mmCIF file of C-alpha atoms and ligand atoms in Angstrom:
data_model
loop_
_atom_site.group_PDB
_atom_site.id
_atom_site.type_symbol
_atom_site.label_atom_id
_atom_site.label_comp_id
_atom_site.label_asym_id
_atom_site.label_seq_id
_atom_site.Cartn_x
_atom_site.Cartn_y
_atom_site.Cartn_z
ATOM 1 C CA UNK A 1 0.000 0.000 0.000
ATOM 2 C CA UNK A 2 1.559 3.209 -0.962
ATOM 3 C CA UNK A 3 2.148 5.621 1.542
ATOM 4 C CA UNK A 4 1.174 8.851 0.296
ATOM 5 C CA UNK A 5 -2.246 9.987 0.629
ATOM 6 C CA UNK A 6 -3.167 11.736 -2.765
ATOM 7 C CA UNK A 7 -5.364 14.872 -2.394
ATOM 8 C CA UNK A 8 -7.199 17.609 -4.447
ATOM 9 C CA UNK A 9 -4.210 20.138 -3.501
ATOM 10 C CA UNK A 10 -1.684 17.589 -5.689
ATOM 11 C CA UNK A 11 -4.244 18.355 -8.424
ATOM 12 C CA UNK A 12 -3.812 22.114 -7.610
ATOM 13 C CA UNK A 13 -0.011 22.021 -8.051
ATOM 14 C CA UNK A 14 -0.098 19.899 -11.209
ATOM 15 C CA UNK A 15 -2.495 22.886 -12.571
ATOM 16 C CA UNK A 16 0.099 25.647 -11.955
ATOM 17 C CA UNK A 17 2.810 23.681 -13.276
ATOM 18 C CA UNK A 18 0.392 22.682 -16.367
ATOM 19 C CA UNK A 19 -0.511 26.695 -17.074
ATOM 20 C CA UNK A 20 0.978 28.167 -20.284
ATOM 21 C CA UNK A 21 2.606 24.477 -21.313
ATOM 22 C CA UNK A 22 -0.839 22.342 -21.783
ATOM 23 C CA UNK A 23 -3.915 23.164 -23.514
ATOM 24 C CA UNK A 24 -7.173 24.239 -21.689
ATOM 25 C CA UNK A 25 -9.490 21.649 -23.887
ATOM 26 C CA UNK A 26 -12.730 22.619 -24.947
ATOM 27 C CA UNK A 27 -16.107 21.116 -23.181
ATOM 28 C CA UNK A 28 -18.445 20.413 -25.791
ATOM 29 C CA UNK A 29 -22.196 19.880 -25.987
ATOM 30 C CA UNK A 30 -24.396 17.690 -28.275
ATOM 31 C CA UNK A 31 -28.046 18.756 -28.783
ATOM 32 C CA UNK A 32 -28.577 15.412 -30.467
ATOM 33 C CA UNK A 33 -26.214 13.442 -27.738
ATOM 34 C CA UNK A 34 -28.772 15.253 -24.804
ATOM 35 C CA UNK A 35 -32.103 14.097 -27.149
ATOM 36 C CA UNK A 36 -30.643 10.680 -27.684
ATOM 37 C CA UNK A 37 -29.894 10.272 -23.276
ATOM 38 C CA UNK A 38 -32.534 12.592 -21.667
ATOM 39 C CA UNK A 39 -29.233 13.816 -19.893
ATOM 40 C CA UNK A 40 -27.425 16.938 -20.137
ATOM 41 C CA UNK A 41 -23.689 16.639 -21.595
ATOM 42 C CA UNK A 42 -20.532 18.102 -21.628
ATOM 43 C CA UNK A 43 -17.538 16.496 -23.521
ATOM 44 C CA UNK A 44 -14.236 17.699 -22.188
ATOM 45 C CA UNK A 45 -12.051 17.075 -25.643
ATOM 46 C CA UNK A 46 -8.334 15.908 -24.346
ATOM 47 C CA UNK A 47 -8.192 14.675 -28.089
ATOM 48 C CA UNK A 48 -7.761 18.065 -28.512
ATOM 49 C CA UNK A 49 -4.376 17.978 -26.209
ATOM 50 C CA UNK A 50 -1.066 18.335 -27.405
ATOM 51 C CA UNK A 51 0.155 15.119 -28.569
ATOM 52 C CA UNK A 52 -3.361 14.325 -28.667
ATOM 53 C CA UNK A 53 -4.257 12.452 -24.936
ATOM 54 C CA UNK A 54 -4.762 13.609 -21.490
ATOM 55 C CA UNK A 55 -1.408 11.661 -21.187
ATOM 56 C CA UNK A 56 0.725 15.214 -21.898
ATOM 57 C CA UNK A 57 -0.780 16.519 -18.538
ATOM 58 C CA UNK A 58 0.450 13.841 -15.899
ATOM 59 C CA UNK A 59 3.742 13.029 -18.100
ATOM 60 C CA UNK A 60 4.474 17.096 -17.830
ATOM 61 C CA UNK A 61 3.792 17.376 -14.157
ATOM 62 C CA UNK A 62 6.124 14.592 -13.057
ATOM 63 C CA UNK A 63 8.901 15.732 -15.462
ATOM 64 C CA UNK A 64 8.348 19.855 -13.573
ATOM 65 C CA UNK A 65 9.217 18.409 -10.557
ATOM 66 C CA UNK A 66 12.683 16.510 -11.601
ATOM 67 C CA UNK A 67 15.621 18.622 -9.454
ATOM 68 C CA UNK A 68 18.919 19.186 -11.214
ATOM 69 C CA UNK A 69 20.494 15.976 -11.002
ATOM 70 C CA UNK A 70 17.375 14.569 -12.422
ATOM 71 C CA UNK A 71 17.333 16.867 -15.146
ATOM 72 C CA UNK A 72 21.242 16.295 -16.216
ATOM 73 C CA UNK A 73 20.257 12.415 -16.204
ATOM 74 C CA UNK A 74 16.738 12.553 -18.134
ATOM 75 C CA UNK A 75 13.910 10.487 -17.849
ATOM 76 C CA UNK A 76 13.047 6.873 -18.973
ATOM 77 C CA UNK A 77 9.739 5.132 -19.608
ATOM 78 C CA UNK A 78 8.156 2.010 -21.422
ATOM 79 C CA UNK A 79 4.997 2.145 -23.045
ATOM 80 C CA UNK A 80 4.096 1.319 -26.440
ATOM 81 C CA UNK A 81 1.002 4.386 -26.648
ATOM 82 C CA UNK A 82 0.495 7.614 -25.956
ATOM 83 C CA UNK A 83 2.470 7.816 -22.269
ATOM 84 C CA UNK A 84 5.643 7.419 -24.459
ATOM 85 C CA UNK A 85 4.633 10.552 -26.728
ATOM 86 C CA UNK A 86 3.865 12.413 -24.014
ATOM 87 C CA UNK A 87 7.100 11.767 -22.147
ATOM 88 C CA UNK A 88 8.966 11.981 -25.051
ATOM 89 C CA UNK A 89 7.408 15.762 -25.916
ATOM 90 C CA UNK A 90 7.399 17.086 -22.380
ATOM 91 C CA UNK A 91 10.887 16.038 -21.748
ATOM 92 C CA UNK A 92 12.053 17.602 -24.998
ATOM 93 C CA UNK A 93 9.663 21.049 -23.475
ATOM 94 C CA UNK A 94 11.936 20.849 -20.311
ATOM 95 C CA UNK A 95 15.321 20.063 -22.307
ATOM 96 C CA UNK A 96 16.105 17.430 -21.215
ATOM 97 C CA UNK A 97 17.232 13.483 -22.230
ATOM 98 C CA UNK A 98 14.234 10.606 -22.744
ATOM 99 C CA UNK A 99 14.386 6.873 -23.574
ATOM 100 C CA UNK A 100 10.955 5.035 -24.663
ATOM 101 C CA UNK A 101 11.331 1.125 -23.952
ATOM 102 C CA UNK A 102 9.032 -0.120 -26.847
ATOM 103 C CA UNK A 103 7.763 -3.258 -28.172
ATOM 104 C CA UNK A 104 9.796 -4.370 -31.172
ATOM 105 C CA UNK A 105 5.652 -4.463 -32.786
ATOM 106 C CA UNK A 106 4.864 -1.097 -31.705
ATOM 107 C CA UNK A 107 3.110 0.531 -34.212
ATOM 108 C CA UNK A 108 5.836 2.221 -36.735
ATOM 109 C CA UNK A 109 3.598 5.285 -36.466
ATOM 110 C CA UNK A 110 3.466 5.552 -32.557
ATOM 111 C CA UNK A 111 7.338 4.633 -32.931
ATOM 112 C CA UNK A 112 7.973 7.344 -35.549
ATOM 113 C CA UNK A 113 5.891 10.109 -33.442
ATOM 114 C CA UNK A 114 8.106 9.514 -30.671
ATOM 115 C CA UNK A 115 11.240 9.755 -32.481
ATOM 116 C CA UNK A 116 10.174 12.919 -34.077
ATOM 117 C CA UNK A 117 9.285 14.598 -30.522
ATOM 118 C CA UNK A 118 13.097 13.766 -29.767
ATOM 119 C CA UNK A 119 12.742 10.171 -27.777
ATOM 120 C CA UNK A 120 15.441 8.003 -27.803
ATOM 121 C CA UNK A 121 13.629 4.482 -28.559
ATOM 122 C CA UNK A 122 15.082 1.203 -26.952
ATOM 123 C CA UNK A 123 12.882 -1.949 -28.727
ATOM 124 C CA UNK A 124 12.220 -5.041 -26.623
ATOM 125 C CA UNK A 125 10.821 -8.285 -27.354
ATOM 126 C CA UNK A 126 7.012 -8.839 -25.247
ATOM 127 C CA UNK A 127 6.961 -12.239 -25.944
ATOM 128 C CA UNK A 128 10.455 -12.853 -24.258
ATOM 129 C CA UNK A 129 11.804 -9.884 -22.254
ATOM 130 C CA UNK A 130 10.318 -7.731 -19.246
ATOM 131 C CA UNK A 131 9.791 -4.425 -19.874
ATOM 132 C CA UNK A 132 9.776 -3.395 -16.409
ATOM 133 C CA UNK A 133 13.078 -4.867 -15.755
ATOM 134 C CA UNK A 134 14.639 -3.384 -18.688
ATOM 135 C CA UNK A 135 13.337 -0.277 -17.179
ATOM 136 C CA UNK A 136 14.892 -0.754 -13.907
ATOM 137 C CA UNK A 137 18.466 -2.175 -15.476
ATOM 138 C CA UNK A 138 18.589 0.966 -17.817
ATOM 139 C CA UNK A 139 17.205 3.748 -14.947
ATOM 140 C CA UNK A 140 20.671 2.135 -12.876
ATOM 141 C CA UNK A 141 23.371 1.973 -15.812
ATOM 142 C CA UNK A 142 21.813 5.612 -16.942
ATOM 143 C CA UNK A 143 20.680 7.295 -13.831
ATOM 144 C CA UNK A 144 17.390 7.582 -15.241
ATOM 145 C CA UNK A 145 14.204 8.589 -13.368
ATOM 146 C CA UNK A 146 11.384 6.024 -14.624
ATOM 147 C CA UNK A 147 7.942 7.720 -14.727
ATOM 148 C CA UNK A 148 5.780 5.195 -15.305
ATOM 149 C CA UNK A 149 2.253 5.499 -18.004
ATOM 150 C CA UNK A 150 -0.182 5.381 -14.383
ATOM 151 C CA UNK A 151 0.992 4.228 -11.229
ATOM 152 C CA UNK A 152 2.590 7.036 -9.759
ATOM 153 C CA UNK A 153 1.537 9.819 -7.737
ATOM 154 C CA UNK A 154 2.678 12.969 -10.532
ATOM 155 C CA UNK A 155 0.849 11.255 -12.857
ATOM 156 C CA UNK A 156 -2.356 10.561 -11.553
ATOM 157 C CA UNK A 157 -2.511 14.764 -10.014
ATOM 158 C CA UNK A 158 -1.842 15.670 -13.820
ATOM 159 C CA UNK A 159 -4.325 13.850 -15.266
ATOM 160 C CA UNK A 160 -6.688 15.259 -12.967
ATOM 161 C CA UNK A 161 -6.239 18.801 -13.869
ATOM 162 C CA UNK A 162 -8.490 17.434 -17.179
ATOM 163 C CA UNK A 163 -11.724 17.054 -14.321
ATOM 164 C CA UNK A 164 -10.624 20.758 -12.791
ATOM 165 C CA UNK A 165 -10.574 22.075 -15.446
ATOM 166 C CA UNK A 166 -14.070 20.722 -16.177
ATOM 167 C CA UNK A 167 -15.901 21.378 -13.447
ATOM 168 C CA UNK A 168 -14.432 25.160 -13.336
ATOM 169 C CA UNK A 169 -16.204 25.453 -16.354
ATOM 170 C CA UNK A 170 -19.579 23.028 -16.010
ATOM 171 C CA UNK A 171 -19.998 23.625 -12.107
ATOM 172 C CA UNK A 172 -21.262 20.658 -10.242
ATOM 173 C CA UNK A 173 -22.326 17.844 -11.917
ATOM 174 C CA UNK A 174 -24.240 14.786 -11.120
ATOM 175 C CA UNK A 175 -22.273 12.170 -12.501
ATOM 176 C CA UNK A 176 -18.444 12.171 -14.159
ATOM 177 C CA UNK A 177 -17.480 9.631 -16.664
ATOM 178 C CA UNK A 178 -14.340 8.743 -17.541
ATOM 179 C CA UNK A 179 -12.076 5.829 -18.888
ATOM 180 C CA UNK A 180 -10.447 3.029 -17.127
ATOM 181 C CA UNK A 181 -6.855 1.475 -17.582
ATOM 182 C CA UNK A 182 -4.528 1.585 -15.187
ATOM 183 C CA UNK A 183 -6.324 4.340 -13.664
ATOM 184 C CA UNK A 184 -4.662 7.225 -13.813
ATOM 185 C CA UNK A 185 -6.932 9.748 -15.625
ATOM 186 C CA UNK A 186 -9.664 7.897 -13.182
ATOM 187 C CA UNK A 187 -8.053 8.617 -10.115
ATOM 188 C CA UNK A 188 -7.019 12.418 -10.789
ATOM 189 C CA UNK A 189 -10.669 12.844 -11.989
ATOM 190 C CA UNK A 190 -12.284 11.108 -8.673
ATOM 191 C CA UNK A 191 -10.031 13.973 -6.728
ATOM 192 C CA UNK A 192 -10.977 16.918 -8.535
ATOM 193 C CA UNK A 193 -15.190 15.473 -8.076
ATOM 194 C CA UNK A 194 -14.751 15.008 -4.954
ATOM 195 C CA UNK A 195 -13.293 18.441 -3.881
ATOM 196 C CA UNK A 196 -14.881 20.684 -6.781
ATOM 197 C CA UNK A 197 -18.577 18.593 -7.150
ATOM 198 C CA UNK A 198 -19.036 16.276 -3.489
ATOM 199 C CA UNK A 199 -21.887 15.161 -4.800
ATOM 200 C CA UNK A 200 -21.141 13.439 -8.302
ATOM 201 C CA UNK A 201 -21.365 10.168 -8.887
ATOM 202 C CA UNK A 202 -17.797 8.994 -9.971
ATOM 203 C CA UNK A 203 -17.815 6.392 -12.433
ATOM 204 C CA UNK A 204 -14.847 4.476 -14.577
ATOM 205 C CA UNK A 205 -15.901 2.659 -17.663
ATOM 206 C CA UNK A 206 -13.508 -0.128 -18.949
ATOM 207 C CA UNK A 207 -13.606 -1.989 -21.954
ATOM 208 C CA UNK A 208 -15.900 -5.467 -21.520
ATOM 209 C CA UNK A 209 -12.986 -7.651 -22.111
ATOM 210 C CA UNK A 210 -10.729 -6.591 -18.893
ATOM 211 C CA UNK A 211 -12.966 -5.539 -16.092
ATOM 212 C CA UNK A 212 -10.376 -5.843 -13.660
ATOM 213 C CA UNK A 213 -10.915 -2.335 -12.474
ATOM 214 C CA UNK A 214 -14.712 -3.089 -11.428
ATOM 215 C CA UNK A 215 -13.414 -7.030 -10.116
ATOM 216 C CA UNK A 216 -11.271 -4.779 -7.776
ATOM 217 C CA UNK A 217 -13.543 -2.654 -6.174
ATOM 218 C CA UNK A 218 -16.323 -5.065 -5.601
ATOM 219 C CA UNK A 219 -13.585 -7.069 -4.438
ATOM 220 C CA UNK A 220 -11.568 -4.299 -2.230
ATOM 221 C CA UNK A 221 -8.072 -5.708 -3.348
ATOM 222 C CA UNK A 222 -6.452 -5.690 -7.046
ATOM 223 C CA UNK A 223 -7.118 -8.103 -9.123
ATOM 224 C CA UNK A 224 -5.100 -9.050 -12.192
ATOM 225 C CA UNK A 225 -6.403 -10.808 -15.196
ATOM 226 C CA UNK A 226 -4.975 -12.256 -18.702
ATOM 227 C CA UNK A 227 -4.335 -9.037 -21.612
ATOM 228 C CA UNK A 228 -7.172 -8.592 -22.897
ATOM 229 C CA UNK A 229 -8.762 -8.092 -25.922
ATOM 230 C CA UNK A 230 -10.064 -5.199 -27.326
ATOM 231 C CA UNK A 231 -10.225 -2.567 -29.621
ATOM 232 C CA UNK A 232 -9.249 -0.159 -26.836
ATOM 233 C CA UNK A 233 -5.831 -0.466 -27.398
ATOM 234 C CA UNK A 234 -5.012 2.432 -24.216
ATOM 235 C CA UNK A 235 -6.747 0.162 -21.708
ATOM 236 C CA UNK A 236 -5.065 -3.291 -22.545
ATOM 237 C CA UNK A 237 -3.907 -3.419 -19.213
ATOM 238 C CA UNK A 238 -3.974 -6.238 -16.436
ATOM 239 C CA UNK A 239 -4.527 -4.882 -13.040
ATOM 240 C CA UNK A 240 -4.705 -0.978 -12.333
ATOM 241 C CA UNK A 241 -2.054 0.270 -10.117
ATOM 242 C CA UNK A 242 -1.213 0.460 -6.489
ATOM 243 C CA UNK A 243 -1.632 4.484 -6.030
ATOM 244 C CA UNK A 244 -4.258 4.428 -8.239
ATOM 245 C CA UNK A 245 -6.086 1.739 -6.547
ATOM 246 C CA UNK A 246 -5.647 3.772 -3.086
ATOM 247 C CA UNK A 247 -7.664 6.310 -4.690
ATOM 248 C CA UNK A 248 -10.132 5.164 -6.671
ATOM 249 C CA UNK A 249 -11.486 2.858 -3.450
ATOM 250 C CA UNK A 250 -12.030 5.864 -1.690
ATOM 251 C CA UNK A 251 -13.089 8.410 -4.247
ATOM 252 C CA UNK A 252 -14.755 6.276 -6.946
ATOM 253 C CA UNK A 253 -18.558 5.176 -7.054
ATOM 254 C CA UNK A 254 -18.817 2.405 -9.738
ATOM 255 C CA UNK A 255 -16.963 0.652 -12.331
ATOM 256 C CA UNK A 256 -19.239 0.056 -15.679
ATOM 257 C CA UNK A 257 -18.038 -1.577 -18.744
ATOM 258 C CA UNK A 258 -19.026 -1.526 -22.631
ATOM 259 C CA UNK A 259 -18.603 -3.726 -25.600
ATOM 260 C CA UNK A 260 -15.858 -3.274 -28.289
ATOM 261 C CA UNK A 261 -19.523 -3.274 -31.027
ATOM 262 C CA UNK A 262 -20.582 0.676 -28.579
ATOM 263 C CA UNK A 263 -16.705 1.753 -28.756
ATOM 264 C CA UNK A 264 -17.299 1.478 -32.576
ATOM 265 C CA UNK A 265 -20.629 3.087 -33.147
ATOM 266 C CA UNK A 266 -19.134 5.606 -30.425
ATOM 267 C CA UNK A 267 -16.546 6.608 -33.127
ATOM 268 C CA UNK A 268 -19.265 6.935 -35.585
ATOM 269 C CA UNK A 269 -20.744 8.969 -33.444
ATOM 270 C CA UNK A 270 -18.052 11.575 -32.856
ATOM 271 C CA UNK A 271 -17.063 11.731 -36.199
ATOM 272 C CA UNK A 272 -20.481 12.249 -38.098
ATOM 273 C CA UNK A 273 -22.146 14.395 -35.514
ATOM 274 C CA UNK A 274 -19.289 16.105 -33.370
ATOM 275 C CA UNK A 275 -17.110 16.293 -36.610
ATOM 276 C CA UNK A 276 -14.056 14.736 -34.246
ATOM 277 C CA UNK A 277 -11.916 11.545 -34.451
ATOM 278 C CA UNK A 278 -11.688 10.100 -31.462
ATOM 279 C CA UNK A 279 -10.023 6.954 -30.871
ATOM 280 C CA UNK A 280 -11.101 3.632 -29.726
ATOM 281 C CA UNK A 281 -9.701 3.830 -25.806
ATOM 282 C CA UNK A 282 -11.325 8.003 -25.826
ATOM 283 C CA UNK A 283 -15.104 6.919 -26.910
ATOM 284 C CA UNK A 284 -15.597 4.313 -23.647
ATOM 285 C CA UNK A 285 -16.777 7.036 -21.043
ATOM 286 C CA UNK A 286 -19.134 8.826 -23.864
ATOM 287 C CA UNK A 287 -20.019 4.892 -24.489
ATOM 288 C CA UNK A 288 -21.403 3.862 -21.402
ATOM 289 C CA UNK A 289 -23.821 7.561 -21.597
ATOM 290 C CA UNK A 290 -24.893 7.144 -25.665
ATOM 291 C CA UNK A 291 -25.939 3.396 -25.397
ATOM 292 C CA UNK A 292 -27.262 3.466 -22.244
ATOM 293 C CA UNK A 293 -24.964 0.748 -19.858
ATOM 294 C CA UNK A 294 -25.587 4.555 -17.233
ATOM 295 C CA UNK A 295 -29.038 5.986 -16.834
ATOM 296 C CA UNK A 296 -27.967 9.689 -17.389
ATOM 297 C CA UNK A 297 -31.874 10.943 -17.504
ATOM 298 C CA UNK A 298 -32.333 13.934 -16.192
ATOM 299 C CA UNK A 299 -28.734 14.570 -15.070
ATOM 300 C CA UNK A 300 -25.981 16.710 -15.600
ATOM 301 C CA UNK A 301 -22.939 14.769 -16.885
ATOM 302 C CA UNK A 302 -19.566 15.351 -17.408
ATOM 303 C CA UNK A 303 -17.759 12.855 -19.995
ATOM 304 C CA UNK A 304 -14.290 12.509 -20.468
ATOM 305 C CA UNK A 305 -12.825 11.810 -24.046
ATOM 306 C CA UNK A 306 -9.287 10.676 -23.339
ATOM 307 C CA UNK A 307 -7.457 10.933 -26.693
ATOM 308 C CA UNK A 308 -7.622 11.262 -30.664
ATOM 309 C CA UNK A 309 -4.646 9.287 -31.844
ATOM 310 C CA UNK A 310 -5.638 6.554 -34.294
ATOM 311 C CA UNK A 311 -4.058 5.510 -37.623
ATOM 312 C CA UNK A 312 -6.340 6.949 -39.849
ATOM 313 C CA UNK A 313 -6.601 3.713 -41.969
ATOM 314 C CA UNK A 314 -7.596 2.182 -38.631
ATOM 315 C CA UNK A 315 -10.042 4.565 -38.117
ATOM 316 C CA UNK A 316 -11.515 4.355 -41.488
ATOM 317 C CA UNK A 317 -11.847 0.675 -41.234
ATOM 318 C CA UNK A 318 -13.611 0.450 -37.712
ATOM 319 C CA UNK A 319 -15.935 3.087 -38.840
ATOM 320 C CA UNK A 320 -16.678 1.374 -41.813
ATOM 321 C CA UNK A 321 -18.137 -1.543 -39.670
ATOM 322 C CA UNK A 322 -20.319 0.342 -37.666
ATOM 323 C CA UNK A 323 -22.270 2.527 -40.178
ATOM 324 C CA UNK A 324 -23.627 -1.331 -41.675
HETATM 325 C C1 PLP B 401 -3.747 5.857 -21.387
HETATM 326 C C2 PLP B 401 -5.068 6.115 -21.972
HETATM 327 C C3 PLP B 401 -6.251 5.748 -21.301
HETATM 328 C C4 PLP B 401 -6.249 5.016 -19.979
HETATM 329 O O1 PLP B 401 -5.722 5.855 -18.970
HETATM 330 P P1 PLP B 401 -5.230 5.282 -17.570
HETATM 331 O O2 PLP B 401 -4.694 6.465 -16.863
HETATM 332 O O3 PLP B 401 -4.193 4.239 -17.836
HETATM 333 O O4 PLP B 401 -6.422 4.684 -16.913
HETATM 334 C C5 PLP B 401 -7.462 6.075 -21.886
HETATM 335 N N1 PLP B 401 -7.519 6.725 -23.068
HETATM 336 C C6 PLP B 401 -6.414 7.079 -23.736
HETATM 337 C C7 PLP B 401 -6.571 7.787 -25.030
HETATM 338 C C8 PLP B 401 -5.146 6.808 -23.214
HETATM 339 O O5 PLP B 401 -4.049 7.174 -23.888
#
């Protein structure tokens, strides 16, 4: 069990450090999205975030608070998505070193992104290596500091400066939305609700095929399960984390999930009426309101759509399907 005790004033900090470097996203409404639900919605657009994800705001935070020593060495991660842009950019923002442990089947495009933002990319095998030991082996030889995609505490207050910034704008709300994988943007969120809105009703969505986020809290302890498989390629992820867990127990109502089939039509969606591409992992909160898995009747919700990044061919394809 971790020892620190996150709190709303670690989402505070994050937000000064965050002014003038990250976007203030917009929050966007839907006549036909409130019709459709009975509910009354606002879409805060971190596809609209530089790099494209929420991820830019915890990877940023963590990086502000490196001392000198920690700047000289730079900063080391693994992740084969959008943590390992947003490390990459925000380290090259603060001058100083980065190394992205990849898969060697990373997508070339997430690869090439990360190059171009000035990340040093070290390739590892899935199928026979350990990324987190590479992690630790290269953080010793280099004097690295790892910042992992979600389980640490810098992270999760950055990603909840997304909800602040929210709820400055929306006022209270009756329920929050947002996506689940190893629950960072979740718990960041579930600080910011709880401080700026006591009254919401918190609520992670996670893709149908990994609902180890809603095992856990009915269960009160982690609980890992196989990879699993899904279009929502940002919350592939077997257990959440151990600072994330610490919050969302406390600070989180429910845990809902939705079908790779709503993800799709969810893209649709976006695209054809909001005129926005939003990728697989960033439709699962706005999922769980559109098709109805969360009774939003009457209510005041607050959705959050995590990220835009999708190979366009991707996109094209998935889309394709759910138009039929
Ligand atoms: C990383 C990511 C998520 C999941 O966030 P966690 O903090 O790991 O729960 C959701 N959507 C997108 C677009 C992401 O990049």
């Amino acid at each position: 069990m971790p020892d620190t005790a996150l709190s709303y004033h670690d989402v505070e900090l994050a937000a000064e450090r965050l002014a003038g470097a990250a976007h203030r996203t917009p929050v966007l409404t839907s006549s036909t999205a409130d019709a459709r639900t009975g509910g009354t919605l606002f879409f805060k657009c971190e596809n609209f975030q530089r790099m494209g994800a929420f991820k830019f705001r915890g990877a940023y935070n963590a990086i502000a608070k490196f001392d000198a020593a920690q700047r000289a060495a730079g900063v080391l991660t693994y992740s084969s998505g959008n943590h390992a842009q947003a490390i990459a950019l925000s380290a090259r923002l603060a001058g100083i070193r980065s190394t992205i442990i990849m898969p060697l089947d990373a997508p070339a495009l997430k690869v090439k992104a990360t190059r171009e933002y000035g990340g040093e990319v070290v390739t590892y095998d899935r199928y026979t290596e350990d990324r987190e030991e590479i992690g630790r082996r290269l953080s010793q030889e280099r004097g690295m500091t790892l910042v992992p995609p979600y389980d640490h505490p810098d992270v999760i207050a950055g990603q909840g400066t997304a909800a602040k910034e929210l709820f400055e704008e929306t006022g209270p709300l009756d329920i929050l939305l947002v996506c689940l994988g190893g629950g960072g943007l979740l718990a960041g969120c579930a600080l910011a609700a709880r401080a700026l809105s006591p009254h919401c009703k918190v609520i992670g969505v996670e893709p149908e095929a990994g609902n180890d986020g809603q095992q856990s809290l009915r269960k009160g302890e982690i609980v890992h399960i196989a990879v699993p498989r899904t279009i929502a390629d940002g919350a592939m992820v077997t257990h959440v984390g151990a600072h994330n867990f610490e919050v969302i127990r406390r600070a989180v109502d429910e845990i809902v999930t939705v079908s790779d089939a709503q993800l799709v039509q969810t893209m649709a969606y976006f695209a054809e009426r909001m005129k926005m591409i939003v990728e697989p992992t960033g439709c699962l909160a706005a999922a769980a309101a559109l098709h109805g898995v969360v009774d939003v009747k009457g209510k005041r919700v607050g959705i959050l759509v995590s990220g835009g990044n999708v190979d366009l061919a991707r996109f094209a394809e998935l889309v394709a399907t759910a138009s039929a």
